[in-house]
Amino acid sequence: MSTISRRRFLQLSAAAGGALAFSDLADQVFGITRWGRSASAAEPIKVGIIDPLSSPYKTSSIHDVHGATVALELYNKRGGVLGRQVSIIEADDASNVQTGIKAATKLIKDDRVDFLMGTFNGDVALAVSELATQ
């Protein structure tokens, strides 16, 4: 087995990183996508937030949604994420597993969100996670 110097390792790492960065730049410049589908700039990124807005945890949930909204406004003012605006769709799980599953199902199937976030209750989080995995 041969050894490699720290300097050589850093040079190779920089070269590999540059190659990856250049490939992403080429993808953006030439419109090449790795995933076979590109989203138009007009199509917003939808984030579904599931929180117990009508349970004893509603105070924390309100702060959670407010924080996400502030971050969303900041990103959208700067041009969005990868040139796309971001929107939030809120849902109430009421700290109830069945309500959380119904809310997540609606967000996924009807609202067609790109991401899910939220849920304070561990049981609800596990159930929603299982649904999202499917």
Coordinates of C-alpha atoms in Angstrom, one line a residue:
M1 CA 0.0 0.0 0.0
S2 CA 1.4 3.4 -0.9
T3 CA 1.0 6.5 1.2
I4 CA -0.3 9.9 0.0
S5 CA 0.9 13.2 1.3
R6 CA -1.5 15.7 2.8
R7 CA -0.6 18.2 0.0
R8 CA -1.5 15.6 -2.7
F9 CA -4.7 14.7 -0.9
L10 CA -5.8 18.3 -0.8
Q11 CA -4.9 18.8 -4.5
L12 CA -6.9 15.8 -5.5
S13 CA -9.8 16.9 -3.3
A14 CA -9.8 20.3 -4.9
A15 CA -9.7 18.8 -8.4
A16 CA -12.6 16.5 -7.6
G17 CA -14.6 19.4 -6.0
G18 CA -13.9 21.6 -9.0
A19 CA -15.1 18.9 -11.4
L20 CA -18.3 18.5 -9.5
A21 CA -18.9 22.2 -9.3
F22 CA -18.1 22.6 -13.0
S23 CA -20.6 19.8 -13.9
D24 CA -23.3 21.6 -11.9
L25 CA -22.5 24.8 -13.7
A26 CA -22.6 23.1 -17.0
D27 CA -26.0 21.6 -16.1
Q28 CA -27.3 25.1 -15.4
V29 CA -25.8 26.7 -18.4
F30 CA -26.7 24.1 -21.0
G31 CA -30.0 23.1 -19.4
I32 CA -28.9 19.5 -18.7
T33 CA -30.6 17.8 -15.8
R34 CA -29.5 14.7 -14.1
W35 CA -33.0 13.7 -13.0
G36 CA -34.7 13.9 -16.4
R37 CA -37.2 16.6 -15.3
S38 CA -36.6 20.2 -14.8
A39 CA -39.0 22.5 -13.0
S40 CA -39.8 25.8 -14.5
A41 CA -38.9 28.9 -12.6
A42 CA -42.6 29.7 -12.3
E43 CA -43.3 26.5 -10.5
P44 CA -42.9 27.1 -6.7
I45 CA -41.4 24.7 -4.3
K46 CA -44.2 23.7 -2.0
V47 CA -43.4 22.9 1.6
G48 CA -46.1 21.3 3.7
I49 CA -45.9 22.1 7.5
I50 CA -47.8 19.8 9.8
D51 CA -48.1 21.1 13.3
P52 CA -50.5 20.7 16.2
L53 CA -52.2 24.1 15.7
S54 CA -55.3 23.2 17.7
S55 CA -53.7 21.3 20.7
P56 CA -52.0 22.3 23.9
Y57 CA -48.8 22.7 21.8
K58 CA -50.3 25.3 19.6
T59 CA -48.2 28.1 21.0
S60 CA -45.0 26.3 19.9
S61 CA -46.6 25.4 16.6
I62 CA -47.4 29.1 15.9
H63 CA -43.8 30.0 16.5
D64 CA -42.7 27.1 14.2
V65 CA -44.9 28.3 11.4
H66 CA -43.9 31.9 11.9
G67 CA -40.2 31.0 11.8
A68 CA -40.7 29.1 8.6
T69 CA -42.7 32.0 7.1
V70 CA -39.9 34.5 8.0
A71 CA -37.3 32.2 6.4
L72 CA -39.5 31.7 3.3
E73 CA -39.9 35.5 2.9
L74 CA -36.1 36.0 3.2
Y75 CA -35.4 33.3 0.5
N76 CA -38.1 34.5 -1.8
K77 CA -36.8 38.1 -1.6
R78 CA -33.4 36.8 -2.6
G79 CA -34.8 35.0 -5.7
G80 CA -36.0 31.8 -4.1
V81 CA -34.2 28.5 -4.0
L82 CA -32.4 27.6 -7.2
G83 CA -34.4 30.4 -8.9
R84 CA -37.8 29.1 -7.7
Q85 CA -40.1 30.7 -5.2
V86 CA -41.1 28.8 -2.1
S87 CA -44.6 28.5 -0.7
I88 CA -45.8 27.0 2.6
I89 CA -49.0 25.0 3.0
E90 CA -50.1 24.6 6.7
A91 CA -51.9 21.6 8.1
D92 CA -53.1 20.8 11.7
D93 CA -52.4 17.4 13.2
A94 CA -54.1 18.3 16.6
S95 CA -51.5 16.0 18.2
N96 CA -53.5 13.0 16.9
V97 CA -52.0 10.3 14.8
Q98 CA -55.0 9.8 12.5
T99 CA -55.5 13.5 12.0
G100 CA -51.8 13.8 11.2
I101 CA -52.0 11.0 8.6
K102 CA -55.0 12.6 7.0
A103 CA -53.2 16.0 6.9
A104 CA -50.1 14.4 5.4
T105 CA -52.1 12.5 2.8
K106 CA -53.9 15.6 1.7
L107 CA -50.6 17.6 1.5
I108 CA -48.9 14.8 -0.6
K109 CA -51.8 13.8 -2.9
D110 CA -54.0 16.9 -3.2
D111 CA -51.6 19.8 -2.6
R112 CA -48.6 17.9 -4.2
V113 CA -46.0 19.3 -1.8
D114 CA -42.3 18.8 -2.5
F115 CA -41.4 18.5 1.2
L116 CA -43.0 17.8 4.5
M117 CA -41.9 19.3 7.8
G118 CA -43.2 19.6 11.3
T119 CA -45.1 17.5 13.9
F120 CA -44.1 17.8 17.5
N121 CA -45.7 14.7 18.8
G122 CA -43.5 11.6 18.4
D123 CA -46.3 9.2 17.6
V124 CA -47.6 11.6 14.9
A125 CA -44.1 12.1 13.5
L126 CA -43.5 8.3 13.2
A127 CA -46.8 7.8 11.5
V128 CA -46.2 10.7 9.0
S129 CA -42.7 9.5 8.4
E130 CA -43.9 6.1 7.5
L131 CA -46.5 7.5 5.2
A132 CA -43.9 9.8 3.5
T133 CA -41.6 6.8 3.0
Q134 CA -44.3 5.0 1.1

